[in-house]
Structure formats: C-alpha cells, structure tokens
C-alpha cells in the first residue's frame, strides 16, 4: 500500500526551487506572516511555568471548553464532550479516517482536493471513488446529483473540503442540507474538512462559510476537522481539533493515545489564548487575504490565455493556463525559467491538469505584483 502512495507533486516543484533566492514561492498553503506575539508569549509563559508534561489524550479541559464556546458562537450549541484537540488539521483528519474506515470500505471524495484527503483513506485500505467538480470558465462547480448518485448504502464515508483547497469552491447551506439528508438515508458518515471556514469572502451573518454544524444534529454521523493554522497564523504549531458525536469522542481519545498521546501542552496553551483573543487576529487576517485575492486575481485575469475567478473562500487563486497540458512540467519550468513557484493542478486531481494553484497569502502585496509580472514575462506578453 505504501508503494501506491504518490509523492507530493507540490513538494516535487518546491524541491526544485527551495532555498533559491531568485524564486518567489507561492506553492505552499500558508501565509508568510509570523504568529502574533501574544500567542507565542502564551507558549513561552507555559514553558517558563514548567508546563512540560503530558495532558489528557483529548486535550486540556479548558481548551476543549474554549473550542466548544468558539464553535457554539459560530454554529449553535456544541458541547466540549464533542471536541478532541489534535496535533494539527492533518492529524485531525487522519484520526477521523482511522476511526471510521476499515480496509475494503468505500470512501467517496469530491475532487480536485488537497492530496492528503485522498491519501488518508488509501492508507487505511479503503476503496476510493472520486467525484469531480466541473470546471466552468475559471471556476469549479458541483454537480450535486452526480455526487448524491455516487453515495450509496455501500459508502462508509463521504469526504468533503469546503471552502476548498485548491479551487476555492464552497458548499451552500442548501447543498449541505441535501447531502446531509442523503447520507442519513444511506448511513454514510460525512467527514467535513472546514479548516478554511473563516477565510470566507462572501457576505455572511457570522463571517464564516456555511458549515455542516449549522444544520446537523449532535448525533448525526458527522465529523468536522479544524485547524489553528489558517485563521490564527499558526501553521508550524501543529494544533487542530475535531467535532464529532459525543459517543465517538472516547474512541478518538484511544486513537490519539496510539498516535501522539496528546498535543504538546504549551502549544495547547497558545491555542487557548488564540481563541480567547480571536477577534484580534482572524478579522485582520481575513481582511488582508481579501485584499491579496483582489490584487492577484485581476492581474491574472488581464493575461490572455488565463482563466480564473475570484474564489469565495480559502487562500488560493486556481487558474487554467491555455497551452499547459502538463501542470507538473509547467510548474517546474516556471521555477527554472521565471523564478515563480506555483503548485501544479494535477497534484489535486487528474481533471485539474492544465491548472496551477497560487497561494495569495502574502504579507506584502508587492510580492503578488512581482509574481504576476514574472508570469507575464514568461508568457512573453
Ligand atoms: C484542505 C486542508 N485541510 C487541512 C489542512 C491542514 O492544515 P494543518 O495540518 O496545518 O492544520 C490543510 C493545510 O493546508 C488544508 O489545505
């Protein structure tokens, strides 16, 4: 099985250019802005106090409570009995898949998608069925009937990531309602990767993308994965969480014991402060990311042969480049010939070959202008 796992094509491109100061990197999904001081300070303080020991498998009770309150404010009541603290979003998702999928189980995944979400079920020996979004102009759209037709009583798990990496596509509340109703009938679990829920640029009452948690009952077969990485500028800290039905939480605790035992305690302390003072971080991050999106997308749209629409959520411009029939090859050439580091579309699904992903989370807007100028020059426009 391990041999079937593909090496990341994003890494393949980055390895070609990492450490070269003539390359402007936009390949990974993270901001180049460091974590706010008050969050780092909370970790230092915890270390100074001697907080260097294991915690409960499911996390510090006060952090679980803070996550429950944060989630409840966005989506309606969620108790801390439904929360597990994890070592990042990646770990949250892997734990959920370990908990829900046995070898031979059928898992349906909507693509294009961040490659971890297809790799994790494969690691568990699942039979994977991918349902593609459909490109329309520079955007991607969901054929809901095709998705629902693919999810049957044989489907153990449906994996959805919205707002989506790489396409920026998001699910509407109406679509979530139909998916939930369908999965109730088929007995299928939903694993919703909502790590980008706060990076949402459409008008909304709670500055948040539509979530399955807005609609589901506490005992629905729904697990939602979250992360501190994106909305709190904490990628390197490796902290995330899961929301699930309360009777699954103790089972998750057992799995955490055998994976990581717990998230590092001083990292959890930092996470607690991040949540307590989230209003000082997230709205500013999102306002800046909107500016980044609104800077980059028009620059790309002005290039003949480029098709792209402003994403309603996430931190990526995903664009189709005319004449590019091998994204990996094009991305490598862009590194070598243009000094521009982008992620290849075929890292996310075969149907996204010909597309490139640009992470627009850049502290300096000027970097986006410079990157677009490099692309323009490379296209010899
Ligand atoms: C769709 C999606 N889910 C989850 C994650 C996990 O992030 P982390 O492990 O940093 O919390 C990422 C990171 O890029 C992502 O793009």
CSV table of C-alpha atoms and ligand atoms in Angstrom, one decimal:
chain,number,residue,atom,x,y,z
A,1,UNK,CA,0.0,0.0,0.0
A,2,UNK,CA,2.8,2.4,0.9
A,3,UNK,CA,4.2,1.9,-2.5
A,4,UNK,CA,0.9,3.1,-4.0
A,5,UNK,CA,1.1,6.4,-2.2
A,6,UNK,CA,2.2,9.1,-4.5
A,7,UNK,CA,4.9,11.6,-3.5
A,8,UNK,CA,3.5,15.1,-3.3
A,9,UNK,CA,3.8,16.9,-6.7
A,10,UNK,CA,3.8,20.2,-4.8
A,11,UNK,CA,6.9,19.1,-3.0
A,12,UNK,CA,8.4,17.9,-6.3
A,13,UNK,CA,8.1,21.5,-7.6
A,14,UNK,CA,9.2,23.1,-4.3
A,15,UNK,CA,12.3,20.8,-4.0
A,16,UNK,CA,13.4,22.2,-7.4
A,17,UNK,CA,13.4,25.8,-6.1
A,18,UNK,CA,13.5,25.8,-2.3
A,19,UNK,CA,16.4,27.9,-0.9
A,20,UNK,CA,16.9,29.7,-4.2
A,21,UNK,CA,16.5,33.4,-3.6
A,22,UNK,CA,15.7,34.2,-7.2
A,23,UNK,CA,12.5,32.2,-6.8
A,24,UNK,CA,9.3,33.8,-5.5
A,25,UNK,CA,7.4,30.9,-3.7
A,26,UNK,CA,3.6,30.7,-3.7
A,27,UNK,CA,3.5,26.9,-3.7
A,28,UNK,CA,2.5,26.0,-0.1
A,29,UNK,CA,-0.8,26.9,1.7
A,30,UNK,CA,0.5,29.2,4.3
A,31,UNK,CA,0.9,32.9,5.0
A,32,UNK,CA,4.3,34.4,5.2
A,33,UNK,CA,3.3,36.4,8.3
A,34,UNK,CA,4.5,35.1,11.7
A,35,UNK,CA,2.2,34.2,14.5
A,36,UNK,CA,1.0,37.2,16.6
A,37,UNK,CA,3.3,37.9,19.6
A,38,UNK,CA,0.6,37.4,22.3
A,39,UNK,CA,0.1,33.8,21.1
A,40,UNK,CA,3.8,33.0,21.1
A,41,UNK,CA,4.1,34.6,24.5
A,42,UNK,CA,1.4,32.2,25.9
A,43,UNK,CA,3.5,29.3,24.9
A,44,UNK,CA,6.7,30.8,26.4
A,45,UNK,CA,4.9,31.5,29.6
A,46,UNK,CA,3.6,28.0,29.8
A,47,UNK,CA,7.2,26.6,29.4
A,48,UNK,CA,8.5,29.0,32.0
A,49,UNK,CA,5.9,27.8,34.4
A,50,UNK,CA,7.2,24.3,33.9
A,51,UNK,CA,4.3,23.0,31.7
A,52,UNK,CA,6.3,20.3,30.0
A,53,UNK,CA,4.1,17.2,30.8
A,54,UNK,CA,1.5,15.1,29.0
A,55,UNK,CA,-2.1,16.2,29.0
A,56,UNK,CA,-5.3,14.2,28.7
A,57,UNK,CA,-5.5,12.5,25.3
A,58,UNK,CA,-8.4,14.7,24.3
A,59,UNK,CA,-6.6,17.9,25.3
A,60,UNK,CA,-6.7,20.4,28.2
A,61,UNK,CA,-10.3,20.6,29.5
A,62,UNK,CA,-10.1,24.4,29.3
A,63,UNK,CA,-9.1,24.3,25.7
A,64,UNK,CA,-11.8,21.9,24.8
A,65,UNK,CA,-14.3,24.2,26.6
A,66,UNK,CA,-12.9,27.2,24.7
A,67,UNK,CA,-13.2,25.4,21.4
A,68,UNK,CA,-16.8,24.4,22.3
A,69,UNK,CA,-17.7,28.0,23.0
A,70,UNK,CA,-16.0,29.3,19.9
A,71,UNK,CA,-17.8,26.7,17.8
A,72,UNK,CA,-21.1,27.3,19.5
A,73,UNK,CA,-20.9,31.1,18.8
A,74,UNK,CA,-20.4,30.3,15.1
A,75,UNK,CA,-22.8,27.4,14.6
A,76,UNK,CA,-25.1,26.9,17.6
A,77,UNK,CA,-24.6,24.8,20.7
A,78,UNK,CA,-21.8,22.3,20.7
A,79,UNK,CA,-20.6,20.8,24.0
A,80,UNK,CA,-17.0,20.1,24.9
A,81,UNK,CA,-17.8,16.4,25.1
A,82,UNK,CA,-17.9,16.5,21.3
A,83,UNK,CA,-14.4,18.0,21.0
A,84,UNK,CA,-10.9,16.4,20.6
A,85,UNK,CA,-7.8,18.5,20.4
A,86,UNK,CA,-5.3,17.2,17.8
A,87,UNK,CA,-1.8,17.9,16.5
A,88,UNK,CA,-2.9,20.0,13.5
A,89,UNK,CA,-5.6,19.6,10.9
A,90,UNK,CA,-3.7,16.8,9.1
A,91,UNK,CA,-3.7,14.8,12.3
A,92,UNK,CA,-7.4,15.6,13.0
A,93,UNK,CA,-8.3,14.2,9.5
A,94,UNK,CA,-6.1,11.1,9.8
A,95,UNK,CA,-7.6,10.3,13.2
A,96,UNK,CA,-11.1,10.6,11.8
A,97,UNK,CA,-10.3,8.3,8.9
A,98,UNK,CA,-8.6,5.8,11.3
A,99,UNK,CA,-11.8,5.9,13.4
A,100,UNK,CA,-14.3,5.5,10.6
A,101,UNK,CA,-12.7,3.5,7.8
A,102,UNK,CA,-11.7,-0.2,7.7
A,103,UNK,CA,-9.8,-1.9,4.9
A,104,UNK,CA,-12.2,-2.5,1.9
A,105,UNK,CA,-14.7,0.2,2.9
A,106,UNK,CA,-15.8,2.5,0.1
A,107,UNK,CA,-15.0,6.2,0.5
A,108,UNK,CA,-16.3,8.9,-1.8
A,109,UNK,CA,-14.2,12.0,-2.1
A,110,UNK,CA,-15.0,15.2,-4.0
A,111,UNK,CA,-12.1,16.4,-6.2
A,112,UNK,CA,-9.9,18.4,-7.0
A,113,UNK,CA,-8.8,18.3,-3.4
A,114,UNK,CA,-5.8,18.7,-1.2
A,115,UNK,CA,-3.9,15.4,-1.7
A,116,UNK,CA,-3.9,14.3,2.0
A,117,UNK,CA,-7.7,13.8,1.8
A,118,UNK,CA,-7.4,11.1,-0.8
A,119,UNK,CA,-4.2,9.6,0.6
A,120,UNK,CA,-5.5,9.1,4.1
A,121,UNK,CA,-8.4,6.7,3.2
A,122,UNK,CA,-5.9,4.8,0.9
A,123,UNK,CA,-3.6,4.3,3.9
A,124,UNK,CA,-6.5,2.7,5.7
A,125,UNK,CA,-7.0,0.3,2.7
A,126,UNK,CA,-10.3,2.0,1.5
A,127,UNK,CA,-11.7,1.7,-2.0
A,128,UNK,CA,-11.7,5.3,-3.2
A,129,UNK,CA,-14.3,6.8,-5.5
A,130,UNK,CA,-13.6,10.3,-6.7
A,131,UNK,CA,-16.4,12.5,-7.9
A,132,UNK,CA,-15.1,15.6,-9.8
A,133,UNK,CA,-16.3,19.1,-9.7
A,134,UNK,CA,-16.8,20.6,-13.1
A,135,UNK,CA,-14.7,23.5,-14.5
A,136,UNK,CA,-16.9,26.3,-15.8
A,137,UNK,CA,-14.9,29.3,-17.0
A,138,UNK,CA,-12.3,29.9,-14.4
A,139,UNK,CA,-14.4,28.4,-11.5
A,140,UNK,CA,-15.4,24.9,-10.5
A,141,UNK,CA,-19.0,23.8,-9.8
A,142,UNK,CA,-20.6,20.9,-8.1
A,143,UNK,CA,-23.0,18.5,-9.9
A,144,UNK,CA,-24.9,17.7,-6.7
A,145,UNK,CA,-27.0,14.9,-8.4
A,146,UNK,CA,-23.8,13.2,-9.6
A,147,UNK,CA,-22.3,13.4,-6.0
A,148,UNK,CA,-25.5,12.0,-4.4
A,149,UNK,CA,-25.7,9.2,-7.0
A,150,UNK,CA,-22.2,8.2,-6.1
A,151,UNK,CA,-23.0,7.9,-2.4
A,152,UNK,CA,-24.9,4.7,-1.7
A,153,UNK,CA,-25.6,2.4,1.2
A,154,UNK,CA,-22.2,0.8,0.4
A,155,UNK,CA,-20.4,4.2,1.1
A,156,UNK,CA,-18.9,4.3,4.5
A,157,UNK,CA,-17.6,7.8,4.4
A,158,UNK,CA,-18.0,10.9,2.3
A,159,UNK,CA,-15.1,13.3,2.4
A,160,UNK,CA,-15.7,17.0,1.6
A,161,UNK,CA,-13.5,20.0,1.8
A,162,UNK,CA,-15.2,23.4,1.6
A,163,UNK,CA,-14.1,26.1,1.3
A,164,UNK,CA,-11.9,24.0,-1.0
A,165,UNK,CA,-8.2,23.8,-1.5
A,166,UNK,CA,-7.3,24.3,-4.3
A,167,UNK,CA,-10.4,25.6,-6.2
A,168,UNK,CA,-11.8,28.0,-3.6
A,169,UNK,CA,-15.2,26.5,-4.3
A,170,UNK,CA,-17.6,26.4,-1.3
A,171,UNK,CA,-20.8,24.4,-0.5
A,172,UNK,CA,-24.0,26.3,0.0
A,173,UNK,CA,-26.2,25.6,3.0
A,174,UNK,CA,-28.9,24.2,0.7
A,175,UNK,CA,-26.3,21.7,-0.8
A,176,UNK,CA,-25.2,20.8,2.7
A,177,UNK,CA,-28.8,20.1,3.7
A,178,UNK,CA,-29.4,17.8,0.7
A,179,UNK,CA,-26.1,16.0,1.3
A,180,UNK,CA,-26.9,15.5,5.0
A,181,UNK,CA,-30.4,14.2,4.3
A,182,UNK,CA,-29.0,11.8,1.7
A,183,UNK,CA,-26.2,10.5,4.0
A,184,UNK,CA,-28.8,10.0,6.8
A,185,UNK,CA,-30.6,7.6,4.4
A,186,UNK,CA,-27.5,5.7,3.2
A,187,UNK,CA,-26.0,5.6,6.7
A,188,UNK,CA,-22.8,7.3,5.4
A,189,UNK,CA,-20.5,9.2,7.6
A,190,UNK,CA,-19.6,12.7,6.5
A,191,UNK,CA,-16.0,14.0,7.1
A,192,UNK,CA,-16.2,17.7,6.6
A,193,UNK,CA,-12.8,19.5,6.3
A,194,UNK,CA,-13.8,23.1,7.2
A,195,UNK,CA,-10.3,24.4,8.1
A,196,UNK,CA,-10.9,27.4,5.8
A,197,UNK,CA,-14.4,28.3,7.2
A,198,UNK,CA,-13.2,31.7,8.4
A,199,UNK,CA,-11.3,32.6,5.2
A,200,UNK,CA,-14.6,33.4,3.5
A,201,UNK,CA,-15.2,36.5,1.4
A,202,UNK,CA,-18.9,36.4,0.7
A,203,UNK,CA,-21.4,38.3,2.8
A,204,UNK,CA,-22.5,36.2,5.8
A,205,UNK,CA,-24.1,36.8,9.1
A,206,UNK,CA,-21.2,35.3,11.2
A,207,UNK,CA,-18.1,36.0,8.9
A,208,UNK,CA,-18.0,32.2,8.3
A,209,UNK,CA,-18.6,29.9,5.4
A,210,UNK,CA,-21.7,27.6,5.6
A,211,UNK,CA,-21.0,24.6,7.8
A,212,UNK,CA,-22.5,21.2,8.3
A,213,UNK,CA,-22.5,22.1,12.0
A,214,UNK,CA,-25.2,24.8,11.3
A,215,UNK,CA,-27.6,22.0,10.2
A,216,UNK,CA,-26.7,18.7,11.8
A,217,UNK,CA,-28.0,17.2,15.0
A,218,UNK,CA,-25.5,16.3,17.7
A,219,UNK,CA,-25.7,12.6,17.0
A,220,UNK,CA,-25.6,12.8,13.2
A,221,UNK,CA,-22.8,10.8,11.5
A,222,UNK,CA,-20.7,13.9,11.1
A,223,UNK,CA,-17.1,14.7,11.9
A,224,UNK,CA,-15.7,18.1,11.3
A,225,UNK,CA,-12.0,18.9,11.1
A,226,UNK,CA,-10.5,22.2,12.1
A,227,UNK,CA,-7.1,23.8,12.5
A,228,UNK,CA,-5.4,26.7,14.2
A,229,UNK,CA,-3.1,27.0,11.2
A,230,UNK,CA,-5.0,29.3,8.8
A,231,UNK,CA,-7.2,31.7,10.8
A,232,UNK,CA,-4.6,32.2,13.6
A,233,UNK,CA,-1.4,32.2,11.5
A,234,UNK,CA,-0.2,29.1,13.4
A,235,UNK,CA,0.9,26.5,10.7
A,236,UNK,CA,4.1,25.5,12.4
A,237,UNK,CA,2.5,24.9,15.8
A,238,UNK,CA,0.5,21.8,14.7
A,239,UNK,CA,-2.7,22.3,16.5
A,240,UNK,CA,-6.2,21.5,15.4
A,241,UNK,CA,-9.5,19.9,16.6
A,242,UNK,CA,-12.3,17.6,15.7
A,243,UNK,CA,-16.1,18.0,16.4
A,244,UNK,CA,-18.0,14.7,16.5
A,245,UNK,CA,-20.9,12.9,18.1
A,246,UNK,CA,-20.2,12.6,21.8
A,247,UNK,CA,-20.2,8.8,21.9
A,248,UNK,CA,-17.3,8.8,19.4
A,249,UNK,CA,-15.1,11.1,21.5
A,250,UNK,CA,-13.8,8.4,23.9
A,251,UNK,CA,-12.9,6.2,20.9
A,252,UNK,CA,-11.0,9.1,19.4
A,253,UNK,CA,-9.2,9.5,22.7
A,254,UNK,CA,-7.9,5.9,22.4
A,255,UNK,CA,-6.7,6.6,18.9
A,256,UNK,CA,-4.9,9.8,20.0
A,257,UNK,CA,-3.1,7.7,22.7
A,258,UNK,CA,-1.6,5.5,20.0
A,259,UNK,CA,-0.8,8.3,17.6
A,260,UNK,CA,0.6,11.3,19.5
A,261,UNK,CA,-0.8,10.7,23.1
A,262,UNK,CA,-1.8,14.4,23.1
A,263,UNK,CA,-0.9,17.8,21.6
A,264,UNK,CA,2.1,19.5,23.3
A,265,UNK,CA,0.8,21.3,26.4
A,266,UNK,CA,2.5,24.6,25.7
A,267,UNK,CA,1.0,24.6,22.2
A,268,UNK,CA,-2.4,24.0,23.6
A,269,UNK,CA,-1.9,27.0,26.0
A,270,UNK,CA,-1.1,29.1,22.9
A,271,UNK,CA,-4.2,27.8,21.2
A,272,UNK,CA,-6.3,28.7,24.2
A,273,UNK,CA,-5.1,32.4,24.1
A,274,UNK,CA,-5.6,32.5,20.3
A,275,UNK,CA,-9.3,31.5,20.8
A,276,UNK,CA,-9.8,33.9,23.7
A,277,UNK,CA,-8.5,36.8,21.6
A,278,UNK,CA,-9.5,35.6,18.2
A,279,UNK,CA,-11.1,38.9,17.4
A,280,UNK,CA,-7.6,40.5,17.4
A,281,UNK,CA,-6.3,38.1,14.7
A,282,UNK,CA,-8.9,36.5,12.4
A,283,UNK,CA,-10.8,39.6,11.1
A,284,UNK,CA,-7.5,41.3,10.3
A,285,UNK,CA,-6.1,38.1,8.6
A,286,UNK,CA,-9.3,37.7,6.5
A,287,UNK,CA,-9.4,41.4,5.5
A,288,UNK,CA,-5.8,41.2,4.3
A,289,UNK,CA,-6.4,38.0,2.4
A,290,UNK,CA,-9.3,39.5,0.7
A,291,UNK,CA,-7.0,42.4,-0.4
A,292,UNK,CA,-4.5,39.8,-1.6
A,293,UNK,CA,-7.2,38.0,-3.6
A,294,UNK,CA,-8.5,41.2,-5.1
A,295,UNK,CA,-5.0,42.2,-6.1
A,296,UNK,CA,-3.9,39.0,-7.7
A,297,UNK,CA,-7.0,37.8,-9.5
A,298,UNK,CA,-7.4,40.9,-11.7
A,299,UNK,CA,-3.7,40.7,-12.6
A,300,UNK,CA,-4.1,37.1,-13.7
A,301,UNK,CA,-7.4,37.9,-15.5
A,302,UNK,CA,-5.6,40.5,-17.5
A,303,UNK,CA,-3.3,37.8,-19.0
A,304,UNK,CA,-4.6,36.3,-22.3
A,305,UNK,CA,-4.8,32.5,-22.0
A,306,UNK,CA,-5.5,32.6,-18.3
A,307,UNK,CA,-8.9,31.7,-16.9
A,308,UNK,CA,-9.6,32.4,-13.2
A,309,UNK,CA,-12.4,33.6,-11.0
A,310,UNK,CA,-12.1,35.2,-7.5
A,311,UNK,CA,-12.6,32.3,-5.0
A,312,UNK,CA,-15.4,32.8,-2.4
A,313,UNK,CA,-13.2,31.2,0.2
A,314,UNK,CA,-9.7,29.9,1.0
A,315,UNK,CA,-6.3,31.4,0.2
A,316,UNK,CA,-5.7,30.3,-3.4
A,317,UNK,CA,-6.1,31.6,-7.0
A,318,UNK,CA,-6.6,28.4,-9.1
A,319,UNK,CA,-6.2,29.2,-12.7
A,320,UNK,CA,-6.2,27.4,-16.1
A,321,UNK,CA,-3.4,28.3,-18.4
A,322,UNK,CA,-4.0,27.8,-22.1
A,323,UNK,CA,-1.4,25.5,-23.7
A,324,UNK,CA,-0.4,24.0,-20.5
A,325,UNK,CA,-1.2,20.3,-20.8
A,326,UNK,CA,1.2,19.0,-18.1
A,327,UNK,CA,0.8,21.2,-14.9
A,328,UNK,CA,3.8,19.5,-13.2
A,329,UNK,CA,6.1,20.2,-16.1
A,330,UNK,CA,4.8,23.8,-16.4
A,331,UNK,CA,5.3,24.4,-12.7
A,332,UNK,CA,8.9,23.1,-12.8
A,333,UNK,CA,9.6,25.3,-15.9
A,334,UNK,CA,8.1,28.3,-14.1
A,335,UNK,CA,10.6,27.7,-11.2
A,336,UNK,CA,13.6,27.4,-13.5
A,337,UNK,CA,12.7,29.9,-16.3
A,338,UNK,CA,10.6,32.5,-14.5
A,339,UNK,CA,11.6,32.3,-10.8
A,340,UNK,CA,7.9,31.7,-9.9
A,341,UNK,CA,6.9,28.9,-7.5
A,342,UNK,CA,3.3,27.6,-8.0
A,343,UNK,CA,1.7,24.3,-7.2
A,344,UNK,CA,0.7,22.1,-10.2
A,345,UNK,CA,-3.1,21.4,-10.6
A,346,UNK,CA,-2.6,17.7,-11.2
A,347,UNK,CA,-1.3,17.4,-7.6
A,348,UNK,CA,-5.0,17.7,-6.7
A,349,UNK,CA,-6.7,15.5,-9.3
A,350,UNK,CA,-6.1,14.4,-12.8
A,351,UNK,CA,-9.0,16.6,-14.1
A,352,UNK,CA,-7.1,19.7,-12.8
A,353,UNK,CA,-4.2,19.1,-15.2
A,354,UNK,CA,-3.7,22.3,-17.1
A,355,UNK,CA,-4.3,24.3,-13.9
A,356,UNK,CA,-2.0,26.0,-11.4
A,357,UNK,CA,-2.5,27.0,-7.8
A,358,UNK,CA,-1.2,30.2,-6.4
A,359,UNK,CA,-1.4,30.8,-2.6
A,360,UNK,CA,-2.1,34.5,-2.4
A,361,UNK,CA,-1.5,34.8,1.4
A,362,UNK,CA,1.3,37.3,1.1
A,363,UNK,CA,2.1,39.9,3.7
A,364,UNK,CA,3.4,42.3,1.0
A,365,UNK,CA,1.0,42.9,-1.9
A,366,UNK,CA,4.1,43.9,-3.9
A,367,UNK,CA,5.2,40.2,-4.0
A,368,UNK,CA,1.9,39.4,-5.8
A,369,UNK,CA,2.5,42.2,-8.4
A,370,UNK,CA,6.1,40.9,-8.9
A,371,UNK,CA,4.9,37.3,-9.3
A,372,UNK,CA,2.3,38.3,-11.9
A,373,UNK,CA,4.9,40.3,-13.8
A,374,UNK,CA,7.2,37.2,-13.9
A,375,UNK,CA,4.3,35.1,-15.3
A,376,UNK,CA,3.6,37.8,-17.9
A,377,UNK,CA,7.2,37.9,-19.0
A,378,UNK,CA,7.4,34.1,-19.1
A,379,UNK,CA,4.3,34.1,-21.3
A,380,UNK,CA,6.2,36.7,-23.5
A,381,UNK,CA,3.2,39.1,-23.4
B,1,LIG,C1,-7.9,21.5,3.0
B,1,LIG,C2,-7.0,21.4,4.1
B,1,LIG,N1,-7.3,20.7,5.2
B,1,LIG,C3,-6.4,20.6,6.2
B,1,LIG,C4,-5.2,21.2,6.2
B,1,LIG,C5,-4.4,21.0,7.4
B,1,LIG,O1,-3.7,22.0,8.0
B,1,LIG,P1,-2.9,21.9,9.3
B,1,LIG,O2,-2.4,20.4,9.4
B,1,LIG,O3,-1.7,22.8,9.2
B,1,LIG,O4,-3.8,22.2,10.4
B,1,LIG,C6,-4.8,22.0,5.1
B,1,LIG,C7,-3.5,22.6,5.0
B,1,LIG,O5,-3.1,23.1,4.0
B,1,LIG,C8,-5.7,22.0,4.0
B,1,LIG,O6,-5.4,22.7,2.9
